[in-house]
PDB file of C-alpha atoms in Angstrom:
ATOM      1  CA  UNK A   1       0.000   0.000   0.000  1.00 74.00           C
ATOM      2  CA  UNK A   2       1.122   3.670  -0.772  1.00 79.00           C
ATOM      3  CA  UNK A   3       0.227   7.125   0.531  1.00 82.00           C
ATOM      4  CA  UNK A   4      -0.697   9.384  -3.045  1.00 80.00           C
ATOM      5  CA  UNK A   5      -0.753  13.052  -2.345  1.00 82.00           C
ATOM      6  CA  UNK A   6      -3.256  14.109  -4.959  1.00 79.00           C
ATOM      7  CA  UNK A   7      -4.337  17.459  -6.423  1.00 78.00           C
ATOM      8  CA  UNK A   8      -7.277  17.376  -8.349  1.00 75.00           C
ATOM      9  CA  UNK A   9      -7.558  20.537 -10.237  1.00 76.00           C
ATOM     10  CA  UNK A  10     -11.074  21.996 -12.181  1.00 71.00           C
ATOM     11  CA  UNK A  11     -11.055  25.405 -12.560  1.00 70.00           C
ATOM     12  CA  UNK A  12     -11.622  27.574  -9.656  1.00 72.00           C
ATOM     13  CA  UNK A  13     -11.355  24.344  -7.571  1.00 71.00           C
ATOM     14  CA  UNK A  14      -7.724  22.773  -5.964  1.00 77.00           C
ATOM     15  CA  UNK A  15      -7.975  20.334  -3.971  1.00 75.00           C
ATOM     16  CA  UNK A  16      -5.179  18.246  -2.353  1.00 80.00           C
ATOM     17  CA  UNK A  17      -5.767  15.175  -0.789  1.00 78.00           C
ATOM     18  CA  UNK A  18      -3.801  12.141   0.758  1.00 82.00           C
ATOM     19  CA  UNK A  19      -5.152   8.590  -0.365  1.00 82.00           C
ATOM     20  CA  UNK A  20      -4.497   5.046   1.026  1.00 84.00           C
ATOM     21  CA  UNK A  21      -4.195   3.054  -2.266  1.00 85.00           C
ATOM     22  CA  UNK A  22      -2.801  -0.270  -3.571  1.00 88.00           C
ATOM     23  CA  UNK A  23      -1.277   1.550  -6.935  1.00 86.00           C
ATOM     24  CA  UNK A  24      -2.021   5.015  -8.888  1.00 84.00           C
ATOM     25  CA  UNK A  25      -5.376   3.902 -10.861  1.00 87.00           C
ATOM     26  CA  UNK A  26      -7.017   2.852  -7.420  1.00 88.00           C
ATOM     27  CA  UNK A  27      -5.772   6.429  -5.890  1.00 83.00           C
ATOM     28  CA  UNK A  28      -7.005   8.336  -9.051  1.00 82.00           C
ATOM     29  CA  UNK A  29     -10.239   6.228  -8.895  1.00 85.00           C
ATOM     30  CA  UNK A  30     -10.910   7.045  -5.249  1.00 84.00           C
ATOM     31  CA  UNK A  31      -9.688  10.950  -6.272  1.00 78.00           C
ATOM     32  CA  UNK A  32     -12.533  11.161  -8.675  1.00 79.00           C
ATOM     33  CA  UNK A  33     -15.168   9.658  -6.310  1.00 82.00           C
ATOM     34  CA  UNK A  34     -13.660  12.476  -3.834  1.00 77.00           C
ATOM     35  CA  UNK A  35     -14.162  15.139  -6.296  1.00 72.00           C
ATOM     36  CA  UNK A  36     -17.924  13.914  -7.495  1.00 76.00           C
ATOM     37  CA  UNK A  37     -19.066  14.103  -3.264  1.00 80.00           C
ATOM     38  CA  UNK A  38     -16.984  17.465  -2.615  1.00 74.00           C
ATOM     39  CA  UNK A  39     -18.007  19.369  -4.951  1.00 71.00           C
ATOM     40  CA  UNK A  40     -20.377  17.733  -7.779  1.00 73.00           C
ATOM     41  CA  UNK A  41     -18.099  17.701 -10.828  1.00 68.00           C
ATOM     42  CA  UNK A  42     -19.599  15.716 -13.318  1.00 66.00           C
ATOM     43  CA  UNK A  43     -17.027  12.990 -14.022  1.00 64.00           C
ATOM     44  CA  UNK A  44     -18.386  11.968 -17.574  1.00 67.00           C
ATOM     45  CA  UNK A  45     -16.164  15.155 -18.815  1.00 63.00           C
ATOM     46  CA  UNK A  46     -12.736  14.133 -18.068  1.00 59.00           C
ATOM     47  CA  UNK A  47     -11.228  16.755 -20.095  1.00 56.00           C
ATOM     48  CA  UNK A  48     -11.961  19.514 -17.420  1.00 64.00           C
ATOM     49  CA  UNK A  49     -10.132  18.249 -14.593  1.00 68.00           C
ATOM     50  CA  UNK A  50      -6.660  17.344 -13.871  1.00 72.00           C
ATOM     51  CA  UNK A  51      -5.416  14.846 -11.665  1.00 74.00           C
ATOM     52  CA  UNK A  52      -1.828  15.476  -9.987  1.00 77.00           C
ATOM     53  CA  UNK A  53      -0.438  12.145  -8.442  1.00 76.00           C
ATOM     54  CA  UNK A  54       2.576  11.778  -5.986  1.00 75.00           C
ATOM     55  CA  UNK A  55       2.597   8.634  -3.978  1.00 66.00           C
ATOM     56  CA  UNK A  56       5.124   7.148  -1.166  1.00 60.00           C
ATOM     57  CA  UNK A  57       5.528   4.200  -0.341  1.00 51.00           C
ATOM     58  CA  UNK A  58       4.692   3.270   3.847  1.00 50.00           C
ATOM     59  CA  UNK A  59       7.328   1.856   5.626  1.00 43.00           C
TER      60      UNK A  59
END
């Protein structure tokens, strides 16, 4: 498992977020569900977001 520092970017919005995640699809995956709750960006549109991934791995 890995910590991903991720900063999902759509427009006005910035939002960084740490994730618990088995590899970078499941983090972006659980990003996007993060996004949809917080602030209702419709996810069907992926050109207007961004998704910035850094991840660590746990000791």
């Amino acid at each position: 498992m890995k910590d991903y520092t991720v900063t999902l970017v759509y427009d006005l919005f910035n939002i960084t977020t740490v994730i618990y995640a088995d590899n970078e699809d499941e983090a972006k995956r659980f990003a996007l569900q993060k996004l949809d709750q917080e602030c209702g960006i419709p996810l069907d549109e992926p050109m207007k977001y961004q998704i910035k991934l850094e991840g660590e791995f746990n000791e």
